[in-house]
PDB file of N, CA, C and O in Angstrom:
ATOM      1  N   MET A 132     -22.360  -9.125 -16.928  1.00  0.00           N
ATOM      2  CA  MET A 132     -22.501  -7.974 -16.524  1.00  0.00           C
ATOM      3  C   MET A 132     -21.663  -7.821 -15.205  1.00  0.00           C
ATOM      4  O   MET A 132     -20.911  -6.662 -14.961  1.00  0.00           O
ATOM      5  N   LYS A 133     -21.468  -9.012 -14.194  1.00  0.00           N
ATOM      6  CA  LYS A 133     -20.792  -8.667 -12.818  1.00  0.00           C
ATOM      7  C   LYS A 133     -19.294  -8.947 -13.568  1.00  0.00           C
ATOM      8  O   LYS A 133     -18.606  -8.334 -12.602  1.00  0.00           O
ATOM      9  N   LYS A 134     -18.899  -9.989 -14.549  1.00  0.00           N
ATOM     10  CA  LYS A 134     -17.649 -10.514 -14.501  1.00  0.00           C
ATOM     11  C   LYS A 134     -16.848  -9.101 -14.805  1.00  0.00           C
ATOM     12  O   LYS A 134     -15.791  -8.655 -14.037  1.00  0.00           O
ATOM     13  N   ASN A 135     -17.999  -8.493 -15.689  1.00  0.00           N
ATOM     14  CA  ASN A 135     -17.139  -7.043 -16.470  1.00  0.00           C
ATOM     15  C   ASN A 135     -16.947  -5.788 -15.870  1.00  0.00           C
ATOM     16  O   ASN A 135     -15.983  -5.138 -15.354  1.00  0.00           O
ATOM     17  N   LEU A 136     -17.851  -6.184 -14.580  1.00  0.00           N
ATOM     18  CA  LEU A 136     -17.511  -4.920 -13.613  1.00  0.00           C
ATOM     19  C   LEU A 136     -16.497  -5.355 -12.673  1.00  0.00           C
ATOM     20  O   LEU A 136     -15.913  -4.039 -12.397  1.00  0.00           O
ATOM     21  N   VAL A 137     -16.332  -6.151 -12.561  1.00  0.00           N
ATOM     22  CA  VAL A 137     -15.260  -6.813 -11.256  1.00  0.00           C
ATOM     23  C   VAL A 137     -13.823  -6.943 -12.425  1.00  0.00           C
ATOM     24  O   VAL A 137     -12.982  -6.198 -11.850  1.00  0.00           O
ATOM     25  N   LEU A 138     -14.373  -7.382 -13.114  1.00  0.00           N
ATOM     26  CA  LEU A 138     -12.918  -7.190 -14.331  1.00  0.00           C
ATOM     27  C   LEU A 138     -11.931  -5.773 -14.125  1.00  0.00           C
ATOM     28  O   LEU A 138     -10.956  -5.277 -14.194  1.00  0.00           O
ATOM     29  N   ILE A 139     -13.042  -4.488 -14.338  1.00  0.00           N
ATOM     30  CA  ILE A 139     -12.869  -3.005 -14.523  1.00  0.00           C
ATOM     31  C   ILE A 139     -12.030  -2.887 -13.190  1.00  0.00           C
ATOM     32  O   ILE A 139     -11.145  -1.636 -12.743  1.00  0.00           O
ATOM     33  N   PHE A 140     -13.042  -3.399 -12.220  1.00  0.00           N
ATOM     34  CA  PHE A 140     -12.455  -2.760 -10.384  1.00  0.00           C
ATOM     35  C   PHE A 140     -11.032  -3.128 -10.645  1.00  0.00           C
ATOM     36  O   PHE A 140     -10.498  -2.702  -9.894  1.00  0.00           O
ATOM     37  N   LEU A 141     -10.851  -4.283 -10.999  1.00  0.00           N
ATOM     38  CA  LEU A 141      -9.378  -4.700 -10.745  1.00  0.00           C
ATOM     39  C   LEU A 141      -8.303  -4.494 -11.717  1.00  0.00           C
ATOM     40  O   LEU A 141      -7.165  -3.904 -11.039  1.00  0.00           O
ATOM     41  N   LEU A 142      -8.692  -4.287 -12.739  1.00  0.00           N
ATOM     42  CA  LEU A 142      -7.432  -3.485 -13.956  1.00  0.00           C
ATOM     43  C   LEU A 142      -7.454  -1.913 -13.175  1.00  0.00           C
ATOM     44  O   LEU A 142      -6.507  -1.306 -13.034  1.00  0.00           O
ATOM     45  N   SER A 143      -8.232  -1.185 -12.513  1.00  0.00           N
ATOM     46  CA  SER A 143      -8.099  -0.012 -11.836  1.00  0.00           C
ATOM     47  C   SER A 143      -7.762  -0.067 -11.074  1.00  0.00           C
ATOM     48  O   SER A 143      -6.440   1.174 -11.076  1.00  0.00           O
ATOM     49  N   GLY A 144      -7.108  -0.664 -10.353  1.00  0.00           N
ATOM     50  CA  GLY A 144      -6.726  -0.786  -9.041  1.00  0.00           C
ATOM     51  C   GLY A 144      -5.584  -1.219  -9.268  1.00  0.00           C
ATOM     52  O   GLY A 144      -4.496  -0.167  -8.559  1.00  0.00           O
ATOM     53  N   LEU A 145      -5.577  -2.008 -10.126  1.00  0.00           N
ATOM     54  CA  LEU A 145      -3.597  -2.089 -10.734  1.00  0.00           C
ATOM     55  C   LEU A 145      -3.077  -0.731 -11.285  1.00  0.00           C
ATOM     56  O   LEU A 145      -1.803  -0.317 -11.066  1.00  0.00           O
ATOM     57  N   ILE A 146      -3.803  -0.121 -11.938  1.00  0.00           N
ATOM     58  CA  ILE A 146      -3.674   0.813 -12.856  1.00  0.00           C
ATOM     59  C   ILE A 146      -3.379   2.486 -11.005  1.00  0.00           C
ATOM     60  O   ILE A 146      -2.163   2.746 -11.564  1.00  0.00           O
ATOM     61  N   TYR A 147      -4.182   2.257 -10.602  1.00  0.00           N
ATOM     62  CA  TYR A 147      -4.199   3.119  -9.453  1.00  0.00           C
ATOM     63  C   TYR A 147      -2.639   3.074  -8.737  1.00  0.00           C
ATOM     64  O   TYR A 147      -1.784   3.941  -8.606  1.00  0.00           O
ATOM     65  N   GLN A 148      -2.159   1.817  -8.108  1.00  0.00           N
ATOM     66  CA  GLN A 148      -0.565   1.094  -7.328  1.00  0.00           C
ATOM     67  C   GLN A 148       0.035   2.049  -8.040  1.00  0.00           C
ATOM     68  O   GLN A 148       0.880   1.665  -7.414  1.00  0.00           O
ATOM     69  N   GLN A 149       0.450   1.483  -9.405  1.00  0.00           N
ATOM     70  CA  GLN A 149       0.857   1.970 -10.694  1.00  0.00           C
ATOM     71  C   GLN A 149       1.609   3.596 -10.278  1.00  0.00           C
ATOM     72  O   GLN A 149       2.489   3.649 -10.380  1.00  0.00           O
ATOM     73  N   VAL A 150       0.497   3.686 -10.329  1.00  0.00           N
ATOM     74  CA  VAL A 150       0.649   5.250 -10.568  1.00  0.00           C
ATOM     75  C   VAL A 150       1.146   5.590  -9.261  1.00  0.00           C
ATOM     76  O   VAL A 150       2.209   6.576  -9.270  1.00  0.00           O
ATOM     77  N   PHE A 151       0.883   5.323  -8.296  1.00  0.00           N
ATOM     78  CA  PHE A 151       1.362   5.840  -6.704  1.00  0.00           C
ATOM     79  C   PHE A 151       2.540   5.025  -6.470  1.00  0.00           C
ATOM     80  O   PHE A 151       3.201   5.897  -5.283  1.00  0.00           O
ATOM     81  N   ALA A 152       2.793   4.166  -6.738  1.00  0.00           N
ATOM     82  CA  ALA A 152       4.027   3.336  -6.549  1.00  0.00           C
ATOM     83  C   ALA A 152       5.569   3.584  -7.223  1.00  0.00           C
ATOM     84  O   ALA A 152       5.841   3.440  -7.509  1.00  0.00           O
ATOM     85  N   GLN A 153       5.725   4.981  -6.756  1.00  0.00           N
ATOM     86  CA  GLN A 153       6.646   5.787  -7.068  1.00  0.00           C
ATOM     87  C   GLN A 153       8.246   5.301  -6.007  1.00  0.00           C
ATOM     88  O   GLN A 153       8.229   5.629  -5.183  1.00  0.00           O
ATOM     89  N   ASN A 154       9.285   5.289  -7.557  1.00  0.00           N
ATOM     90  CA  ASN A 154      10.860   4.981  -6.021  1.00  0.00           C
ATOM     91  C   ASN A 154      11.144   6.328  -6.386  1.00  0.00           C
ATOM     92  O   ASN A 154      11.483   7.237  -7.000  1.00  0.00           O
ATOM     93  N   ARG A 155      12.395   6.352  -5.529  1.00  0.00           N
ATOM     94  CA  ARG A 155      13.333   7.719  -5.348  1.00  0.00           C
ATOM     95  C   ARG A 155      14.119   7.207  -4.771  1.00  0.00           C
ATOM     96  O   ARG A 155      13.736   6.440  -3.669  1.00  0.00           O
ATOM     97  N   THR A 156      15.318   7.708  -5.307  1.00  0.00           N
ATOM     98  CA  THR A 156      16.835   7.513  -4.825  1.00  0.00           C
ATOM     99  C   THR A 156      16.749   8.587  -3.719  1.00  0.00           C
ATOM    100  O   THR A 156      17.467   9.985  -4.520  1.00  0.00           O
ATOM    101  N   ILE A 157      17.782   8.494  -2.899  1.00  0.00           N
ATOM    102  CA  ILE A 157      18.294   9.847  -1.711  1.00  0.00           C
ATOM    103  C   ILE A 157      19.732   9.407  -1.917  1.00  0.00           C
ATOM    104  O   ILE A 157      20.314   8.091  -1.611  1.00  0.00           O
ATOM    105  N   THR A 158      20.690  10.547  -1.536  1.00  0.00           N
ATOM    106  CA  THR A 158      21.931  10.409  -2.002  1.00  0.00           C
ATOM    107  C   THR A 158      22.473  11.465  -1.251  1.00  0.00           C
ATOM    108  O   THR A 158      21.921  12.190  -0.654  1.00  0.00           O
ATOM    109  N   GLY A 159      23.225  11.076  -0.375  1.00  0.00           N
ATOM    110  CA  GLY A 159      24.166  11.891   0.510  1.00  0.00           C
ATOM    111  C   GLY A 159      25.334  11.514   1.005  1.00  0.00           C
ATOM    112  O   GLY A 159      25.765  10.144   0.931  1.00  0.00           O
ATOM    113  N   THR A 160      26.084  12.079   2.241  1.00  0.00           N
ATOM    114  CA  THR A 160      28.005  11.901   2.541  1.00  0.00           C
ATOM    115  C   THR A 160      27.292  12.015   4.311  1.00  0.00           C
ATOM    116  O   THR A 160      26.722  12.580   4.787  1.00  0.00           O
ATOM    117  N   VAL A 161      27.801  11.482   4.659  1.00  0.00           N
ATOM    118  CA  VAL A 161      27.918  11.262   6.430  1.00  0.00           C
ATOM    119  C   VAL A 161      29.290  12.080   6.542  1.00  0.00           C
ATOM    120  O   VAL A 161      30.272  11.221   6.323  1.00  0.00           O
ATOM    121  N   LYS A 162      29.183  12.634   7.263  1.00  0.00           N
ATOM    122  CA  LYS A 162      30.521  13.073   7.815  1.00  0.00           C
ATOM    123  C   LYS A 162      30.403  13.166   9.828  1.00  0.00           C
ATOM    124  O   LYS A 162      29.648  13.652  10.027  1.00  0.00           O
ATOM    125  N   SER A 163      31.458  13.343   9.952  1.00  0.00           N
ATOM    126  CA  SER A 163      31.618  14.285  11.537  1.00  0.00           C
ATOM    127  C   SER A 163      31.097  15.143  11.768  1.00  0.00           C
ATOM    128  O   SER A 163      31.694  15.904  11.270  1.00  0.00           O
ATOM    129  N   ILE A 164      30.782  15.345  13.018  1.00  0.00           N
ATOM    130  CA  ILE A 164      30.193  16.671  13.560  1.00  0.00           C
ATOM    131  C   ILE A 164      32.061  17.842  13.424  1.00  0.00           C
ATOM    132  O   ILE A 164      31.783  18.852  13.254  1.00  0.00           O
ATOM    133  N   ASP A 165      32.219  17.385  14.081  1.00  0.00           N
ATOM    134  CA  ASP A 165      33.661  18.001  14.329  1.00  0.00           C
ATOM    135  C   ASP A 165      34.715  18.214  13.498  1.00  0.00           C
ATOM    136  O   ASP A 165      35.436  19.399  13.259  1.00  0.00           O
ATOM    137  N   GLU A 166      35.543  16.897  13.053  1.00  0.00           N
ATOM    138  CA  GLU A 166      36.293  17.300  11.698  1.00  0.00           C
ATOM    139  C   GLU A 166      35.690  17.445  10.578  1.00  0.00           C
ATOM    140  O   GLU A 166      36.085  18.006   9.433  1.00  0.00           O
ATOM    141  N   GLU A 167      34.340  17.269  10.198  1.00  0.00           N
ATOM    142  CA  GLU A 167      33.735  17.030   9.126  1.00  0.00           C
ATOM    143  C   GLU A 167      34.541  16.400   7.964  1.00  0.00           C
ATOM    144  O   GLU A 167      33.947  16.486   6.984  1.00  0.00           O
ATOM    145  N   THR A 168      34.839  15.154   8.789  1.00  0.00           N
ATOM    146  CA  THR A 168      35.769  14.394   7.427  1.00  0.00           C
ATOM    147  C   THR A 168      34.530  13.277   7.760  1.00  0.00           C
ATOM    148  O   THR A 168      33.367  12.833   8.674  1.00  0.00           O
ATOM    149  N   PRO A 169      34.753  11.986   6.323  1.00  0.00           N
ATOM    150  CA  PRO A 169      33.802  11.003   5.887  1.00  0.00           C
ATOM    151  C   PRO A 169      33.729   9.826   6.823  1.00  0.00           C
ATOM    152  O   PRO A 169      35.153   9.539   7.326  1.00  0.00           O
ATOM    153  N   ILE A 170      32.544   9.359   6.992  1.00  0.00           N
ATOM    154  CA  ILE A 170      32.364   8.332   8.479  1.00  0.00           C
ATOM    155  C   ILE A 170      32.275   6.925   7.139  1.00  0.00           C
ATOM    156  O   ILE A 170      31.238   6.694   6.471  1.00  0.00           O
ATOM    157  N   PRO A 171      33.851   5.958   6.975  1.00  0.00           N
ATOM    158  CA  PRO A 171      32.928   5.415   6.117  1.00  0.00           C
ATOM    159  C   PRO A 171      32.667   3.521   7.030  1.00  0.00           C
ATOM    160  O   PRO A 171      32.572   3.851   8.139  1.00  0.00           O
ATOM    161  N   GLY A 172      31.349   2.640   6.461  1.00  0.00           N
ATOM    162  CA  GLY A 172      30.840   2.519   7.070  1.00  0.00           C
ATOM    163  C   GLY A 172      30.149   2.441   7.840  1.00  0.00           C
ATOM    164  O   GLY A 172      29.683   1.172   8.837  1.00  0.00           O
ATOM    165  N   ALA A 173      29.283   3.403   7.901  1.00  0.00           N
ATOM    166  CA  ALA A 173      27.891   4.014   8.526  1.00  0.00           C
ATOM    167  C   ALA A 173      27.012   3.735   8.331  1.00  0.00           C
ATOM    168  O   ALA A 173      26.291   3.344   7.127  1.00  0.00           O
ATOM    169  N   THR A 174      25.833   2.764   8.622  1.00  0.00           N
ATOM    170  CA  THR A 174      24.480   2.398   8.667  1.00  0.00           C
ATOM    171  C   THR A 174      23.812   3.605   8.552  1.00  0.00           C
ATOM    172  O   THR A 174      23.330   4.510   9.329  1.00  0.00           O
ATOM    173  N   VAL A 175      22.957   3.984   7.225  1.00  0.00           N
ATOM    174  CA  VAL A 175      21.634   4.721   7.114  1.00  0.00           C
ATOM    175  C   VAL A 175      20.378   3.702   6.546  1.00  0.00           C
ATOM    176  O   VAL A 175      20.569   3.080   6.036  1.00  0.00           O
ATOM    177  N   LEU A 176      19.661   3.952   7.790  1.00  0.00           N
ATOM    178  CA  LEU A 176      17.927   3.852   7.392  1.00  0.00           C
ATOM    179  C   LEU A 176      17.163   4.831   7.402  1.00  0.00           C
ATOM    180  O   LEU A 176      17.023   5.745   7.914  1.00  0.00           O
ATOM    181  N   GLN A 177      16.004   4.083   6.449  1.00  0.00           N
ATOM    182  CA  GLN A 177      14.850   4.893   6.396  1.00  0.00           C
ATOM    183  C   GLN A 177      13.995   4.714   7.559  1.00  0.00           C
ATOM    184  O   GLN A 177      13.576   3.975   7.954  1.00  0.00           O
ATOM    185  N   LYS A 178      13.565   5.689   8.101  1.00  0.00           N
ATOM    186  CA  LYS A 178      13.065   5.604   9.395  1.00  0.00           C
ATOM    187  C   LYS A 178      11.458   4.712   9.018  1.00  0.00           C
ATOM    188  O   LYS A 178      10.934   4.910   8.644  1.00  0.00           O
ATOM    189  N   GLY A 179      11.158   4.217  10.515  1.00  0.00           N
ATOM    190  CA  GLY A 179      10.633   3.532  10.220  1.00  0.00           C
ATOM    191  C   GLY A 179      10.375   1.662   9.207  1.00  0.00           C
ATOM    192  O   GLY A 179       9.115   1.285   9.180  1.00  0.00           O
ATOM    193  N   THR A 180      11.269   1.509   8.456  1.00  0.00           N
ATOM    194  CA  THR A 180      11.074   0.382   8.240  1.00  0.00           C
ATOM    195  C   THR A 180      12.985  -0.213   8.216  1.00  0.00           C
ATOM    196  O   THR A 180      13.579   0.432   9.074  1.00  0.00           O
ATOM    197  N   ASN A 181      12.986  -1.429   7.267  1.00  0.00           N
ATOM    198  CA  ASN A 181      13.539  -2.343   7.908  1.00  0.00           C
ATOM    199  C   ASN A 181      14.951  -1.616   6.567  1.00  0.00           C
ATOM    200  O   ASN A 181      15.975  -2.600   5.772  1.00  0.00           O
ATOM    201  N   LYS A 182      14.534  -1.092   5.950  1.00  0.00           N
ATOM    202  CA  LYS A 182      15.160  -0.338   4.539  1.00  0.00           C
ATOM    203  C   LYS A 182      16.391   0.249   5.017  1.00  0.00           C
ATOM    204  O   LYS A 182      16.664   1.680   5.477  1.00  0.00           O
ATOM    205  N   GLY A 183      17.573   0.519   4.588  1.00  0.00           N
ATOM    206  CA  GLY A 183      18.855   0.938   4.271  1.00  0.00           C
ATOM    207  C   GLY A 183      19.835   0.578   3.665  1.00  0.00           C
ATOM    208  O   GLY A 183      20.240  -0.401   3.121  1.00  0.00           O
ATOM    209  N   THR A 184      21.035   1.094   3.777  1.00  0.00           N
ATOM    210  CA  THR A 184      22.529   0.485   3.527  1.00  0.00           C
ATOM    211  C   THR A 184      23.725   0.764   4.194  1.00  0.00           C
ATOM    212  O   THR A 184      23.454   1.843   5.612  1.00  0.00           O
ATOM    213  N   VAL A 185      24.958   0.832   3.720  1.00  0.00           N
ATOM    214  CA  VAL A 185      26.322   1.415   4.301  1.00  0.00           C
ATOM    215  C   VAL A 185      27.002   2.290   3.567  1.00  0.00           C
ATOM    216  O   VAL A 185      26.976   2.363   2.315  1.00  0.00           O
ATOM    217  N   THR A 186      27.630   3.350   4.293  1.00  0.00           N
ATOM    218  CA  THR A 186      28.594   4.146   3.247  1.00  0.00           C
ATOM    219  C   THR A 186      29.356   3.779   3.197  1.00  0.00           C
ATOM    220  O   THR A 186      30.207   2.618   3.415  1.00  0.00           O
ATOM    221  N   ASN A 187      29.785   4.480   1.554  1.00  0.00           N
ATOM    222  CA  ASN A 187      31.158   3.768   0.835  1.00  0.00           C
ATOM    223  C   ASN A 187      32.704   4.590   1.442  1.00  0.00           C
ATOM    224  O   ASN A 187      32.121   5.072   2.713  1.00  0.00           O
ATOM    225  N   PHE A 188      33.603   4.152   1.129  1.00  0.00           N
ATOM    226  CA  PHE A 188      35.040   4.532   1.584  1.00  0.00           C
ATOM    227  C   PHE A 188      34.685   5.616   1.541  1.00  0.00           C
ATOM    228  O   PHE A 188      35.510   6.962   2.922  1.00  0.00           O
ATOM    229  N   ASP A 189      34.103   7.016   0.870  1.00  0.00           N
ATOM    230  CA  ASP A 189      33.870   8.459   0.812  1.00  0.00           C
ATOM    231  C   ASP A 189      33.075   9.029   2.148  1.00  0.00           C
ATOM    232  O   ASP A 189      32.890  10.119   1.699  1.00  0.00           O
ATOM    233  N   GLY A 190      32.281   8.095   2.504  1.00  0.00           N
ATOM    234  CA  GLY A 190      30.862   8.692   3.571  1.00  0.00           C
ATOM    235  C   GLY A 190      30.166   8.211   2.515  1.00  0.00           C
ATOM    236  O   GLY A 190      28.825   8.573   3.030  1.00  0.00           O
ATOM    237  N   LYS A 191      29.485   8.351   1.370  1.00  0.00           N
ATOM    238  CA  LYS A 191      28.595   8.440   0.745  1.00  0.00           C
ATOM    239  C   LYS A 191      27.748   6.848   0.696  1.00  0.00           C
ATOM    240  O   LYS A 191      28.385   6.041   0.486  1.00  0.00           O
ATOM    241  N   TYR A 192      26.789   7.439   0.394  1.00  0.00           N
ATOM    242  CA  TYR A 192      25.631   6.856   0.390  1.00  0.00           C
ATOM    243  C   TYR A 192      24.420   6.450  -0.316  1.00  0.00           C
ATOM    244  O   TYR A 192      24.197   8.015  -1.111  1.00  0.00           O
ATOM    245  N   GLN A 193      23.449   5.342  -0.787  1.00  0.00           N
ATOM    246  CA  GLN A 193      22.440   5.771  -1.480  1.00  0.00           C
ATOM    247  C   GLN A 193      21.643   4.929  -1.073  1.00  0.00           C
ATOM    248  O   GLN A 193      22.345   3.596  -1.080  1.00  0.00           O
ATOM    249  N   VAL A 194      19.959   5.167  -0.932  1.00  0.00           N
ATOM    250  CA  VAL A 194      18.696   3.954  -0.950  1.00  0.00           C
ATOM    251  C   VAL A 194      18.120   4.455  -1.850  1.00  0.00           C
ATOM    252  O   VAL A 194      17.841   5.932  -2.063  1.00  0.00           O
ATOM    253  N   LYS A 195      17.387   3.454  -2.033  1.00  0.00           N
ATOM    254  CA  LYS A 195      15.790   4.024  -3.123  1.00  0.00           C
ATOM    255  C   LYS A 195      15.005   3.277  -1.899  1.00  0.00           C
ATOM    256  O   LYS A 195      14.785   2.262  -1.285  1.00  0.00           O
ATOM    257  N   ILE A 196      14.307   4.754  -1.914  1.00  0.00           N
ATOM    258  CA  ILE A 196      12.854   4.410  -1.154  1.00  0.00           C
ATOM    259  C   ILE A 196      11.712   4.392  -2.029  1.00  0.00           C
ATOM    260  O   ILE A 196      11.421   5.067  -3.289  1.00  0.00           O
TER     261      ILE A 196
END
């Protein structure tokens, strides 16, 4: 009985984690304030983490969070 209860608890925890572990992709363009030209090679980071990316030649980026 205890084994079944523990197994059910663990499986429900895994299902719960899968439901709330959703990924999103954020895209955008980094531009200069003055001329509004794209900035290639700019670093874009997710605040509070070490996840990030670098803009391409057109100033565009894509990061999964």
